[in-house]
Short mmCIF file of C-alpha atoms (C1' of nucleotides) in Angstrom, two decimals:
data_model
loop_
_atom_site.label_atom_id
_atom_site.label_comp_id
_atom_site.label_asym_id
_atom_site.label_seq_id
_atom_site.Cartn_x
_atom_site.Cartn_y
_atom_site.Cartn_z
CA UNK A 1 -56.37 -2.51 -42.61
CA UNK A 2 -56.48 0.06 -45.23
CA UNK A 3 -53.45 -0.22 -47.48
CA UNK A 4 -53.65 0.59 -50.85
CA UNK A 5 -51.11 -2.17 -52.12
CA UNK A 6 -51.55 -4.50 -55.47
CA UNK A 7 -48.55 -6.90 -54.81
CA UNK A 8 -49.07 -10.56 -54.91
CA UNK A 9 -47.13 -13.09 -52.96
CA UNK A 10 -45.94 -16.31 -54.33
CA UNK A 11 -43.68 -18.97 -53.43
CA UNK A 12 -41.33 -21.05 -55.31
CA UNK A 13 -38.98 -23.94 -54.48
CA UNK A 14 -35.69 -24.74 -56.06
CA UNK A 15 -35.77 -28.70 -55.38
CA UNK A 16 -32.58 -30.54 -55.75
CA UNK A 17 -32.31 -34.32 -55.89
CA UNK A 18 -29.19 -36.46 -56.24
CA UNK A 19 -28.98 -39.53 -58.60
CA UNK A 20 -25.64 -40.84 -57.97
CA UNK A 21 -24.16 -39.37 -60.63
CA UNK A 22 -25.83 -35.92 -61.25
CA UNK A 23 -27.11 -33.14 -59.19
CA UNK A 24 -30.82 -32.36 -60.32
CA UNK A 25 -33.35 -29.95 -60.08
CA UNK A 26 -37.27 -30.46 -60.34
CA UNK A 27 -38.94 -28.34 -62.88
CA UNK A 28 -42.39 -27.96 -64.35
CA UNK A 29 -43.22 -27.06 -67.82
CA UNK A 30 -45.28 -23.94 -68.38
CA UNK A 31 -48.17 -24.67 -70.56
CA UNK A 32 -49.98 -21.58 -70.86
CA UNK A 33 -48.87 -17.74 -70.08
CA UNK A 34 -46.50 -15.77 -71.35
CA UNK A 35 -43.68 -17.80 -70.63
CA UNK A 36 -45.35 -20.96 -72.21
CA UNK A 37 -43.19 -23.59 -72.85
CA UNK A 38 -40.30 -22.64 -70.65
CA UNK A 39 -39.36 -24.63 -67.81
CA UNK A 40 -39.91 -23.02 -64.25
CA UNK A 41 -39.59 -23.42 -60.55
CA UNK A 42 -42.55 -25.41 -59.07
CA UNK A 43 -44.81 -22.85 -56.92
CA UNK A 44 -47.79 -20.43 -57.12
CA UNK A 45 -49.29 -17.75 -55.16
CA UNK A 46 -49.92 -18.15 -51.44
CA UNK A 47 -53.23 -18.23 -50.16
CA UNK A 48 -54.53 -16.03 -47.36
CA UNK A 49 -54.80 -18.67 -44.76
CA UNK A 50 -51.53 -20.64 -45.02
CA UNK A 51 -48.16 -19.52 -44.16
CA UNK A 52 -45.51 -19.50 -46.16
CA UNK A 53 -43.75 -22.89 -45.78
CA UNK A 54 -47.02 -24.84 -45.94
CA UNK A 55 -47.84 -22.93 -48.98
CA UNK A 56 -44.52 -24.10 -50.87
CA UNK A 57 -45.14 -27.55 -49.58
CA UNK A 58 -48.81 -27.49 -51.18
CA UNK A 59 -47.62 -26.15 -54.35
CA UNK A 60 -44.96 -28.34 -54.62
CA UNK A 61 -47.18 -31.40 -53.89
CA UNK A 62 -49.94 -30.44 -56.26
CA UNK A 63 -47.44 -29.67 -59.13
CA UNK A 64 -44.81 -32.58 -58.78
CA UNK A 65 -46.07 -34.95 -56.14
CA UNK A 66 -43.27 -34.63 -54.26
CA UNK A 67 -43.39 -34.02 -50.22
CA UNK A 68 -39.48 -32.82 -49.40
CA UNK A 69 -38.45 -33.46 -45.43
CA UNK A 70 -36.03 -30.75 -45.90
CA UNK A 71 -37.43 -27.11 -46.73
CA UNK A 72 -35.58 -24.19 -46.00
CA UNK A 73 -36.25 -20.69 -46.77
CA UNK A 74 -33.95 -19.14 -49.61
CA UNK A 75 -34.52 -15.59 -50.43
CA UNK A 76 -37.23 -13.25 -51.23
CA UNK A 77 -37.21 -11.77 -54.75
CA UNK A 78 -39.16 -8.78 -55.35
CA UNK A 79 -37.76 -6.71 -58.24
CA UNK A 80 -40.54 -4.54 -60.18
CA UNK A 81 -40.63 -6.13 -63.32
CA UNK A 82 -39.55 -9.86 -62.46
CA UNK A 83 -43.03 -11.03 -63.21
CA UNK A 84 -44.77 -9.69 -66.98
CA UNK A 85 -48.22 -10.59 -65.45
CA UNK A 86 -47.88 -7.75 -62.45
CA UNK A 87 -46.34 -7.07 -59.21
CA UNK A 88 -44.96 -10.33 -57.74
CA UNK A 89 -42.83 -10.90 -55.22
CA UNK A 90 -41.32 -14.50 -54.63
CA UNK A 91 -40.79 -15.95 -51.43
CA UNK A 92 -38.07 -18.86 -52.40
CA UNK A 93 -37.34 -22.20 -50.52
CA UNK A 94 -34.76 -24.73 -51.26
CA UNK A 95 -35.89 -28.35 -50.72
CA UNK A 96 -34.00 -31.49 -50.48
CA UNK A 97 -35.07 -34.72 -51.88
CA UNK A 98 -34.23 -38.25 -52.82
CA UNK A 99 -35.82 -38.73 -56.45
CA UNK A 100 -36.03 -42.44 -55.67
CA UNK A 101 -38.67 -41.88 -53.14
CA UNK A 102 -41.04 -40.41 -55.27
CA UNK A 103 -42.88 -41.00 -58.78
CA UNK A 104 -43.26 -37.52 -60.43
CA UNK A 105 -46.79 -36.50 -60.91
CA UNK A 106 -47.60 -36.97 -65.14
CA UNK A 107 -48.38 -33.97 -66.94
CA UNK A 108 -51.43 -32.25 -65.60
CA UNK A 109 -53.27 -29.66 -67.49
CA UNK A 110 -51.14 -27.17 -66.04
CA UNK A 111 -47.87 -28.64 -66.15
CA UNK A 112 -45.30 -31.40 -66.57
CA UNK A 113 -42.90 -32.23 -63.73
CA UNK A 114 -39.05 -33.35 -64.74
CA UNK A 115 -35.63 -33.49 -63.56
CA UNK A 116 -32.96 -31.79 -65.23
CA UNK A 117 -29.28 -32.12 -64.52
CA UNK A 118 -28.04 -28.89 -62.85
CA UNK A 119 -25.81 -28.70 -65.82
CA UNK A 120 -28.04 -28.72 -68.45
CA UNK A 121 -31.06 -26.58 -67.47
CA UNK A 122 -33.54 -25.83 -70.09
CA UNK A 123 -34.47 -21.92 -70.65
CA UNK A 124 -36.08 -20.80 -67.46
CA UNK A 125 -38.91 -18.54 -66.97
CA UNK A 126 -39.23 -15.20 -65.13
CA UNK A 127 -36.24 -14.64 -62.95
CA UNK A 128 -35.89 -18.03 -62.08
CA UNK A 129 -32.25 -18.47 -63.11
CA UNK A 130 -31.48 -15.96 -60.52
CA UNK A 131 -33.15 -18.13 -57.90
CA UNK A 132 -31.79 -21.34 -59.12
CA UNK A 133 -28.50 -19.64 -58.41
CA UNK A 134 -29.30 -18.43 -55.08
CA UNK A 135 -30.33 -22.20 -54.15
CA UNK A 136 -27.00 -23.39 -55.41
CA UNK A 137 -24.90 -21.19 -53.65
CA UNK A 138 -26.79 -22.14 -50.28
CA UNK A 139 -26.36 -25.90 -51.08
CA UNK A 140 -22.60 -25.53 -51.70
CA UNK A 141 -22.06 -23.39 -48.60
CA UNK A 142 -24.57 -25.17 -46.46
CA UNK A 143 -22.96 -28.59 -46.87
CA UNK A 144 -20.16 -27.43 -45.54
CA UNK A 145 -21.60 -26.88 -42.35
CA UNK A 146 -24.80 -28.96 -41.68
CA UNK A 147 -25.40 -32.46 -42.36
CA UNK A 148 -27.91 -32.01 -45.15
CA UNK A 149 -26.38 -33.89 -47.71
CA UNK A 150 -27.90 -37.07 -46.23
CA UNK A 151 -31.38 -35.78 -47.20
CA UNK A 152 -30.36 -36.47 -50.70
CA UNK A 153 -29.42 -40.26 -50.22
CA UNK A 154 -30.69 -43.25 -49.18
CA UNK A 155 -31.08 -43.97 -45.46
CA UNK A 156 -28.29 -46.52 -45.76
CA UNK A 157 -25.33 -45.86 -48.07
CA UNK A 158 -22.17 -46.91 -48.66
CA UNK A 159 -19.57 -43.96 -48.02
CA UNK A 160 -18.66 -43.76 -51.58
CA UNK A 161 -21.95 -42.36 -52.12
CA UNK A 162 -21.59 -39.67 -49.28
CA UNK A 163 -18.25 -38.98 -50.93
CA UNK A 164 -19.45 -38.65 -54.58
CA UNK A 165 -22.40 -36.61 -53.45
CA UNK A 166 -19.77 -33.79 -52.22
CA UNK A 167 -17.54 -33.92 -54.97
CA UNK A 168 -20.72 -33.60 -57.24
CA UNK A 169 -22.18 -30.47 -55.70
CA UNK A 170 -18.85 -28.75 -54.73
CA UNK A 171 -17.85 -29.66 -58.33
CA UNK A 172 -14.17 -30.95 -57.39
CA UNK A 173 -12.15 -33.95 -56.35
CA UNK A 174 -11.70 -34.51 -52.79
CA UNK A 175 -9.17 -36.80 -50.94
CA UNK A 176 -11.22 -40.05 -49.93
CA UNK A 177 -9.23 -40.82 -46.99
CA UNK A 178 -9.10 -37.40 -45.35
CA UNK A 179 -12.92 -37.15 -46.21
CA UNK A 180 -13.74 -40.47 -44.49
CA UNK A 181 -11.72 -39.63 -41.55
CA UNK A 182 -13.00 -36.21 -40.87
CA UNK A 183 -16.61 -37.56 -41.39
CA UNK A 184 -16.50 -40.30 -39.14
CA UNK A 185 -14.60 -38.19 -36.70
CA UNK A 186 -18.08 -36.29 -35.94
CA UNK A 187 -19.43 -39.40 -34.54
CA UNK A 188 -22.92 -38.86 -35.96
CA UNK A 189 -22.36 -41.96 -39.00
CA UNK A 190 -23.21 -45.42 -37.89
CA UNK A 191 -22.10 -48.28 -39.57
CA UNK A 192 -24.92 -50.86 -40.10
CA UNK A 193 -24.11 -54.50 -40.55
CA UNK A 194 -25.29 -54.51 -43.94
CA UNK A 195 -23.32 -54.09 -46.98
CA UNK A 196 -23.53 -53.11 -50.38
CA UNK A 197 -22.31 -55.01 -53.40
CA UNK A 198 -21.17 -52.65 -56.20
CA UNK A 199 -21.33 -54.11 -59.81
CA UNK A 200 -17.72 -54.75 -59.32
CA UNK A 201 -15.19 -54.50 -56.41
CA UNK A 202 -15.11 -54.94 -53.19
CA UNK A 203 -18.47 -54.71 -51.13
CA UNK A 204 -18.94 -51.79 -48.81
CA UNK A 205 -20.45 -51.50 -45.43
CA UNK A 206 -23.52 -49.24 -45.36
CA UNK A 207 -23.50 -46.51 -42.88
CA UNK A 208 -26.64 -44.17 -42.05
CA UNK A 209 -26.92 -40.79 -40.37
CA UNK A 210 -27.78 -40.75 -36.62
CA UNK A 211 -29.84 -37.61 -36.60
CA UNK A 212 -30.53 -38.04 -32.76
CA UNK A 213 -26.98 -38.22 -31.96
CA UNK A 214 -26.47 -35.18 -34.01
CA UNK A 215 -28.75 -33.13 -32.19
CA UNK A 216 -27.73 -34.12 -28.84
CA UNK A 217 -23.85 -33.11 -29.92
CA UNK A 218 -25.13 -29.68 -31.40
CA UNK A 219 -26.89 -29.13 -28.30
CA UNK A 220 -23.19 -29.48 -26.42
CA UNK A 221 -21.83 -26.92 -28.82
CA UNK A 222 -20.91 -29.20 -31.48
CA UNK A 223 -20.47 -28.08 -35.04
CA UNK A 224 -20.31 -30.13 -38.11
CA UNK A 225 -18.03 -28.37 -40.34
CA UNK A 226 -16.12 -30.19 -43.20
CA UNK A 227 -13.59 -28.42 -45.36
CA UNK A 228 -11.38 -29.56 -48.61
CA UNK A 229 -8.00 -29.25 -49.76
CA UNK B 1 -53.65 -11.29 -63.41
CA UNK B 2 -56.59 -12.79 -61.47
CA UNK B 3 -55.52 -13.91 -58.18
CA UNK B 4 -57.79 -13.45 -55.10
CA UNK B 5 -55.16 -12.97 -52.25
CA UNK B 6 -55.38 -10.18 -49.78
CA UNK B 7 -51.82 -10.54 -48.26
CA UNK B 8 -49.98 -7.40 -47.34
CA UNK B 9 -46.39 -6.95 -48.08
CA UNK B 10 -44.19 -4.78 -45.45
CA UNK B 11 -40.74 -4.58 -44.88
CA UNK B 12 -38.73 -4.24 -41.63
CA UNK B 13 -35.26 -3.50 -40.59
CA UNK B 14 -33.30 -4.71 -37.75
CA UNK B 15 -30.76 -1.96 -37.63
CA UNK B 16 -27.32 -2.19 -35.50
CA UNK B 17 -25.15 0.34 -34.13
CA UNK B 18 -22.43 0.40 -32.18
CA UNK B 19 -21.39 2.96 -29.63
CA UNK B 20 -18.14 1.84 -28.28
CA UNK B 21 -19.60 -0.24 -25.51
CA UNK B 22 -22.80 -1.66 -26.36
CA UNK B 23 -24.32 -3.10 -29.42
CA UNK B 24 -27.68 -1.15 -30.10
CA UNK B 25 -30.68 -1.43 -31.93
CA UNK B 26 -32.90 1.03 -33.51
CA UNK B 27 -36.34 1.30 -32.67
CA UNK B 28 -39.34 3.58 -33.02
CA UNK B 29 -42.47 3.95 -30.77
CA UNK B 30 -45.78 2.97 -31.96
CA UNK B 31 -48.24 5.84 -31.01
CA UNK B 32 -51.14 4.42 -32.39
CA UNK B 33 -52.75 0.98 -33.30
CA UNK B 34 -53.39 -2.13 -31.35
CA UNK B 35 -49.50 -2.16 -30.30
CA UNK B 36 -49.77 1.33 -29.20
CA UNK B 37 -46.69 2.08 -26.83
CA UNK B 38 -44.74 -0.91 -27.74
CA UNK B 39 -41.53 -0.45 -29.61
CA UNK B 40 -40.94 -1.76 -32.91
CA UNK B 41 -38.61 -2.18 -35.90
CA UNK B 42 -38.60 0.76 -38.33
CA UNK B 43 -40.51 -0.64 -41.44
CA UNK B 44 -43.74 -0.25 -43.22
CA UNK B 45 -46.01 -1.34 -46.27
CA UNK B 46 -44.24 -1.66 -49.60
CA UNK B 47 -45.08 0.72 -52.32
CA UNK B 48 -46.49 -1.19 -55.44
CA UNK B 49 -43.93 0.78 -57.57
CA UNK B 50 -40.65 0.12 -55.19
CA UNK B 51 -38.33 -3.08 -54.85
CA UNK B 52 -37.73 -4.46 -51.65
CA UNK B 53 -34.55 -2.90 -50.77
CA UNK B 54 -35.82 0.35 -51.91
CA UNK B 55 -38.43 0.09 -49.67
CA UNK B 56 -36.70 -0.50 -46.27
CA UNK B 57 -34.20 2.14 -47.40
CA UNK B 58 -37.26 4.37 -47.77
CA UNK B 59 -38.97 3.76 -44.50
CA UNK B 60 -35.77 3.79 -42.77
CA UNK B 61 -35.27 6.92 -43.65
CA UNK B 62 -38.68 8.45 -43.32
CA UNK B 63 -38.96 6.72 -39.75
CA UNK B 64 -35.66 7.61 -38.53
CA UNK B 65 -33.33 9.58 -40.65
CA UNK B 66 -30.76 7.20 -41.10
CA UNK B 67 -29.15 5.91 -44.60
CA UNK B 68 -27.45 2.55 -44.11
CA UNK B 69 -24.69 2.01 -46.74
CA UNK B 70 -25.02 -1.87 -45.18
CA UNK B 71 -28.22 -3.49 -45.97
CA UNK B 72 -28.98 -7.29 -46.28
CA UNK B 73 -32.13 -9.40 -46.56
CA UNK B 74 -32.52 -11.38 -43.75
CA UNK B 75 -35.50 -13.38 -43.65
CA UNK B 76 -39.23 -13.46 -44.68
CA UNK B 77 -42.02 -13.58 -41.73
CA UNK B 78 -45.23 -14.97 -42.63
CA UNK B 79 -47.03 -17.08 -40.08
CA UNK B 80 -50.95 -16.26 -40.30
CA UNK B 81 -51.34 -14.30 -37.17
CA UNK B 82 -48.26 -12.22 -36.96
CA UNK B 83 -50.04 -9.06 -37.43
CA UNK B 84 -53.41 -8.80 -35.54
CA UNK B 85 -54.46 -5.95 -38.12
CA UNK B 86 -54.46 -8.74 -40.76
CA UNK B 87 -52.32 -10.95 -43.05
CA UNK B 88 -49.25 -9.25 -43.52
CA UNK B 89 -45.80 -10.80 -44.58
CA UNK B 90 -42.74 -8.92 -43.44
CA UNK B 91 -39.58 -9.19 -45.59
CA UNK B 92 -36.83 -8.45 -43.19
CA UNK B 93 -33.50 -6.74 -43.38
CA UNK B 94 -30.32 -6.17 -41.27
CA UNK B 95 -28.65 -2.68 -41.67
CA UNK B 96 -25.59 -1.89 -39.85
CA UNK B 97 -24.64 1.80 -39.13
CA UNK B 98 -22.43 3.92 -37.58
CA UNK B 99 -24.78 5.95 -34.97
CA UNK B 100 -22.36 8.93 -34.97
CA UNK B 101 -23.00 9.76 -38.46
CA UNK B 102 -26.65 10.45 -37.89
CA UNK B 103 -29.14 12.48 -35.65
CA UNK B 104 -32.14 10.42 -35.03
CA UNK B 105 -35.22 11.92 -36.41
CA UNK B 106 -37.00 13.82 -33.55
CA UNK B 107 -40.40 12.31 -32.64
CA UNK B 108 -42.82 12.83 -35.82
CA UNK B 109 -46.48 12.16 -35.23
CA UNK B 110 -46.35 8.60 -36.03
CA UNK B 111 -43.35 7.63 -34.37
CA UNK B 112 -40.30 8.05 -32.02
CA UNK B 113 -37.00 6.65 -32.82
CA UNK B 114 -34.36 5.74 -30.40
CA UNK B 115 -31.25 3.49 -29.88
CA UNK B 116 -31.73 0.60 -27.03
CA UNK B 117 -28.74 -1.72 -26.11
CA UNK B 118 -29.53 -4.88 -27.24
CA UNK B 119 -29.35 -6.20 -23.68
CA UNK B 120 -32.03 -4.04 -22.51
CA UNK B 121 -34.87 -4.06 -25.22
CA UNK B 122 -38.50 -2.61 -24.25
CA UNK B 123 -41.05 -4.67 -25.18
CA UNK B 124 -41.42 -5.29 -28.90
CA UNK B 125 -44.70 -5.11 -31.14
CA UNK B 126 -45.60 -8.08 -33.19
CA UNK B 127 -43.15 -10.93 -33.81
CA UNK B 128 -40.61 -8.45 -33.67
CA UNK B 129 -38.49 -10.55 -31.03
CA UNK B 130 -38.07 -12.86 -33.45
CA UNK B 131 -37.10 -10.48 -36.14
CA UNK B 132 -34.12 -9.47 -33.81
CA UNK B 133 -33.34 -12.50 -33.05
CA UNK B 134 -32.70 -13.83 -36.64
CA UNK B 135 -30.72 -10.43 -37.13
CA UNK B 136 -28.50 -10.86 -33.91
CA UNK B 137 -27.73 -14.57 -35.36
CA UNK B 138 -26.99 -13.42 -38.53
CA UNK B 139 -24.69 -10.73 -37.33
CA UNK B 140 -22.93 -12.69 -34.77
CA UNK B 141 -22.37 -15.37 -37.53
CA UNK B 142 -21.56 -13.18 -40.43
CA UNK B 143 -19.08 -11.24 -38.49
CA UNK B 144 -16.83 -14.24 -38.59
CA UNK B 145 -16.50 -14.61 -42.59
CA UNK B 146 -17.46 -11.48 -43.73
CA UNK B 147 -15.89 -7.83 -43.03
CA UNK B 148 -18.90 -6.26 -42.08
CA UNK B 149 -17.68 -5.04 -38.66
CA UNK B 150 -16.06 -1.96 -40.37
CA UNK B 151 -19.74 -0.68 -41.26
CA UNK B 152 -20.19 0.07 -37.40
CA UNK B 153 -17.12 1.72 -37.00
CA UNK B 154 -15.61 4.75 -37.92
CA UNK B 155 -13.64 5.15 -41.03
CA UNK B 156 -10.47 5.37 -39.07
CA UNK B 157 -10.19 3.10 -35.84
CA UNK B 158 -7.79 2.15 -33.22
CA UNK B 159 -7.40 -1.64 -33.34
CA UNK B 160 -8.90 -1.81 -29.87
CA UNK B 161 -12.41 -0.62 -31.00
CA UNK B 162 -12.59 -3.44 -33.56
CA UNK B 163 -11.55 -5.69 -30.81
CA UNK B 164 -14.04 -4.54 -28.59
CA UNK B 165 -16.49 -4.50 -31.23
CA UNK B 166 -16.39 -8.29 -31.74
CA UNK B 167 -16.20 -8.90 -28.01
CA UNK B 168 -19.24 -7.09 -27.75
CA UNK B 169 -21.17 -8.58 -30.74
CA UNK B 170 -19.85 -12.03 -29.62
CA UNK B 171 -20.18 -11.46 -26.01
CA UNK B 172 -16.99 -13.24 -25.15
CA UNK B 173 -13.59 -12.14 -24.55
CA UNK B 174 -10.67 -12.83 -27.28
CA UNK B 175 -6.95 -13.00 -27.12
CA UNK B 176 -6.03 -9.45 -28.06
CA UNK B 177 -2.46 -10.71 -29.74
CA UNK B 178 -4.15 -13.31 -31.93
CA UNK B 179 -6.98 -11.22 -33.00
CA UNK B 180 -4.43 -8.69 -33.91
CA UNK B 181 -2.37 -11.22 -35.94
CA UNK B 182 -5.00 -12.75 -37.73
CA UNK B 183 -6.76 -9.78 -38.65
CA UNK B 184 -3.51 -7.90 -39.83
CA UNK B 185 -2.57 -11.47 -41.75
CA UNK B 186 -5.69 -10.71 -44.06
CA UNK B 187 -3.84 -7.69 -45.59
CA UNK B 188 -7.06 -5.96 -45.91
CA UNK B 189 -6.38 -3.15 -42.87
CA UNK B 190 -4.24 -0.17 -43.53
CA UNK B 191 -2.34 1.71 -41.14
CA UNK B 192 -2.71 5.40 -41.32
CA UNK B 193 -0.12 7.85 -40.19
CA UNK B 194 -2.90 9.32 -37.70
CA UNK B 195 -2.89 8.26 -34.14
CA UNK B 196 -5.66 8.38 -31.89
CA UNK B 197 -5.27 9.51 -28.27
CA UNK B 198 -7.51 7.88 -25.62
CA UNK B 199 -8.20 9.52 -22.33
CA UNK B 200 -5.35 7.56 -20.72
CA UNK B 201 -2.64 5.42 -22.03
CA UNK B 202 -0.47 4.93 -24.97
CA UNK B 203 -1.76 6.40 -28.21
CA UNK B 204 -2.84 4.25 -30.81
CA UNK B 205 -2.46 3.99 -34.29
CA UNK B 206 -5.56 4.36 -36.53
CA UNK B 207 -6.18 1.85 -39.16
CA UNK B 208 -8.99 1.58 -41.90
CA UNK B 209 -10.40 -0.90 -43.77
CA UNK B 210 -9.35 -1.21 -47.44
CA UNK B 211 -12.44 -2.40 -49.12
CA UNK B 212 -10.85 -2.28 -52.64
CA UNK B 213 -7.98 -4.51 -51.63
CA UNK B 214 -10.49 -6.67 -50.02
CA UNK B 215 -12.52 -7.22 -53.30
CA UNK B 216 -9.50 -7.99 -55.37
CA UNK B 217 -8.61 -10.60 -52.89
CA UNK B 218 -11.76 -12.03 -52.81
CA UNK B 219 -11.84 -12.39 -56.42
CA UNK B 220 -8.68 -14.43 -56.22
CA UNK B 221 -10.38 -16.78 -53.95
CA UNK B 222 -9.49 -15.47 -50.64
CA UNK B 223 -11.75 -15.92 -47.67
CA UNK B 224 -12.04 -13.45 -45.01
CA UNK B 225 -12.19 -15.97 -41.86
CA UNK B 226 -11.82 -15.34 -37.93
CA UNK B 227 -12.21 -17.72 -35.36
CA UNK B 228 -11.46 -17.70 -31.63
CA UNK B 229 -10.60 -19.55 -28.84
"C1'" DA C 1 10.33 11.59 -11.61
"C1'" DT C 2 6.66 8.50 -10.89
"C1'" DA C 3 2.59 5.85 -11.17
"C1'" DC C 4 -0.91 4.85 -14.13
"C1'" DA C 5 -3.28 3.17 -18.28
"C1'" DA C 6 -3.73 1.57 -22.47
"C1'" DT C 7 -0.92 -0.11 -27.07
"C1'" DG C 8 1.99 -3.35 -29.09
"C1'" DT C 9 4.71 -7.24 -30.00
"C1'" DG C 10 7.01 -13.12 -30.27
"C1'" DT C 11 7.46 -17.86 -29.31
"C1'" DG C 12 6.76 -22.34 -27.82
"C1'" DT C 13 3.14 -26.03 -27.94
"C1'" DG C 14 -0.72 -28.55 -29.27
"C1'" DT C 15 -4.03 -29.63 -32.83
"C1'" DT C 16 -5.60 -29.75 -37.39
"C1'" DT C 17 -5.31 -30.21 -42.29
"C1'" DT C 18 -2.84 -32.01 -45.98
"C1'" DA C 19 -0.70 -34.92 -49.03
"C1'" DC C 20 0.36 -39.54 -50.35
"C1'" DA C 21 -0.09 -45.68 -51.57
"C1'" DC C 22 -0.93 -50.13 -50.72
"C1'" DA C 23 -3.55 -54.08 -48.87
"C1'" DA C 24 -7.98 -56.52 -48.73
"C1'" DA C 25 -12.40 -58.28 -50.65
"C1'" DA C 26 -15.12 -59.30 -54.04
"C1'" DG C 27 -16.09 -60.61 -59.22
"C1'" DT C 28 -14.98 -62.35 -63.81
"C1'" DA C 29 -11.87 -64.48 -67.28
"C1'" DA C 30 -8.56 -67.48 -68.81
"C1'" DT D 1 -7.02 -71.99 -59.68
"C1'" DT D 2 -5.16 -68.29 -60.89
"C1'" DA D 3 -4.39 -63.82 -62.05
"C1'" DC D 4 -6.80 -59.78 -63.41
"C1'" DT D 5 -9.80 -55.96 -62.65
"C1'" DT D 6 -12.45 -52.97 -59.74
"C1'" DT D 7 -13.70 -50.88 -55.61
"C1'" DT D 8 -13.16 -50.32 -50.65
"C1'" DG D 9 -10.53 -49.60 -46.34
"C1'" DT D 10 -6.47 -47.97 -43.79
"C1'" DG D 11 -1.88 -44.98 -41.44
"C1'" DT D 12 1.69 -41.75 -41.36
"C1'" DA D 13 4.44 -37.79 -41.60
"C1'" DA D 14 4.87 -33.28 -42.83
"C1'" DA D 15 2.77 -28.38 -42.85
"C1'" DA D 16 -0.22 -24.91 -41.49
"C1'" DC D 17 -2.62 -23.30 -38.22
"C1'" DA D 18 -4.62 -22.02 -33.53
"C1'" DC D 19 -3.66 -21.07 -28.85
"C1'" DA D 20 -1.75 -19.65 -24.73
"C1'" DC D 21 0.68 -16.54 -22.47
"C1'" DA D 22 3.96 -11.76 -20.27
"C1'" DC D 23 6.59 -7.64 -20.63
"C1'" DA D 24 8.22 -3.34 -22.65
"C1'" DT D 25 6.59 1.09 -24.89
"C1'" DT D 26 4.42 5.48 -25.28
"C1'" DG D 27 1.71 8.50 -23.72
"C1'" DT D 28 -0.81 11.26 -19.44
"C1'" DA D 29 -1.53 13.25 -14.84
"C1'" DT D 30 0.33 14.35 -10.37
#
DNA sequence: ATACAATGTGTGTGTTTTACACAAAAGTAA
DNA sequence: TTACTTTTGTGTAAAACACACACATTGTAT
């Protein structure tokens, strides 16, 4: 194939985590290069023999040690000068993980991985602010019509966690009663027999998301959709 | 920048048009190459010095003569073997145009452009069926919450056109009264003083979409959203 | 003038969304 | 043991919205 093209293809990941208080973003520190000491999204150049999603997953694992089970393509960024090193287009992905499930890789020679509150991000390299913005938008909108919030929580969680998660992501308060009513009405949450004891106050039942049931319902035309005042 | 990568970047466009009866897709015939005589999405390799959207727009114009004013990135396809000629990733776009505004470029040595009903597509090259599918999904879902339907109609149109457009795209019938009521309730349609005479029956007022007003309302938190029984 | 074809319009009913407050279950401190 | 604090768990009434549904109007063609 004769094409005279000198464009490199990179993949980058916007990885969200939730701690119970804050929405967080996973970043790595650039130790070398023109953007030294800035922070960047995990990512890197795609290999000739791997497909896009495999590529991000690999880079993510190499650079931070995490292996998300939710990974979704976001957008492809291709402005001519987005990377001062040359023409690079970046296929970006959004990943959701529960930070508790991983210990971040310690600093390697290439990078140092760390969680940052989405509200206090350090200076980011390249056009990564734009990519993060796209990720946030996607997360905020998708959480309304896809049950992706559960990817950020423990397998079993008290209702209040789910509620706080939504409030944190959407950055607004929601009515507890209406939220619970609506969520439960979908019939995709299962009450477990366990309960969780908060540091003070009444213990809460633990719930879990029943993915099988969700898939079943979805086949039948059901749509997860949650809105707020 | 030293990266040993041999991946080419292409851009492809899923171009939808509406004739008043059918949703149509703009395709070009492959005259050479391994996929000779199949039809393909307009598109081609990205140039080193153009950004993605510029690239699709250029290819689209070169190959078919159309210049869409609605162009939106869809998805990036990157399976390893999607193109038998080598490793090529394709950044796909969706375009909406009113076919009446253009005369398709006659057959050039490279290709022959033609509209096909979405219901009777010829065999498509590469993974283009998958790309088309993505485009259709996007169109179907986006038409519910973004005023993109107007891009497919004349500037001034009878209400029935809009209605038929929605029915065609969504492939289901909708209640005329409720649809009209809801659409008008947004306050983004303007009644003109002109009217349109159908071949038979009562003449219809012509409406036009007021984009400025839509943008204003959107700023204030308004959301275009239309659903059906 | 009559038949035909498409446009234009309102209301009642059911469903969904919203707003809102108090009791129950634990732990802790007097 | 009692009372205080904290968090969970729950119902109802009003408002907004979605849905189903039918007939008069305005033009053309015969």
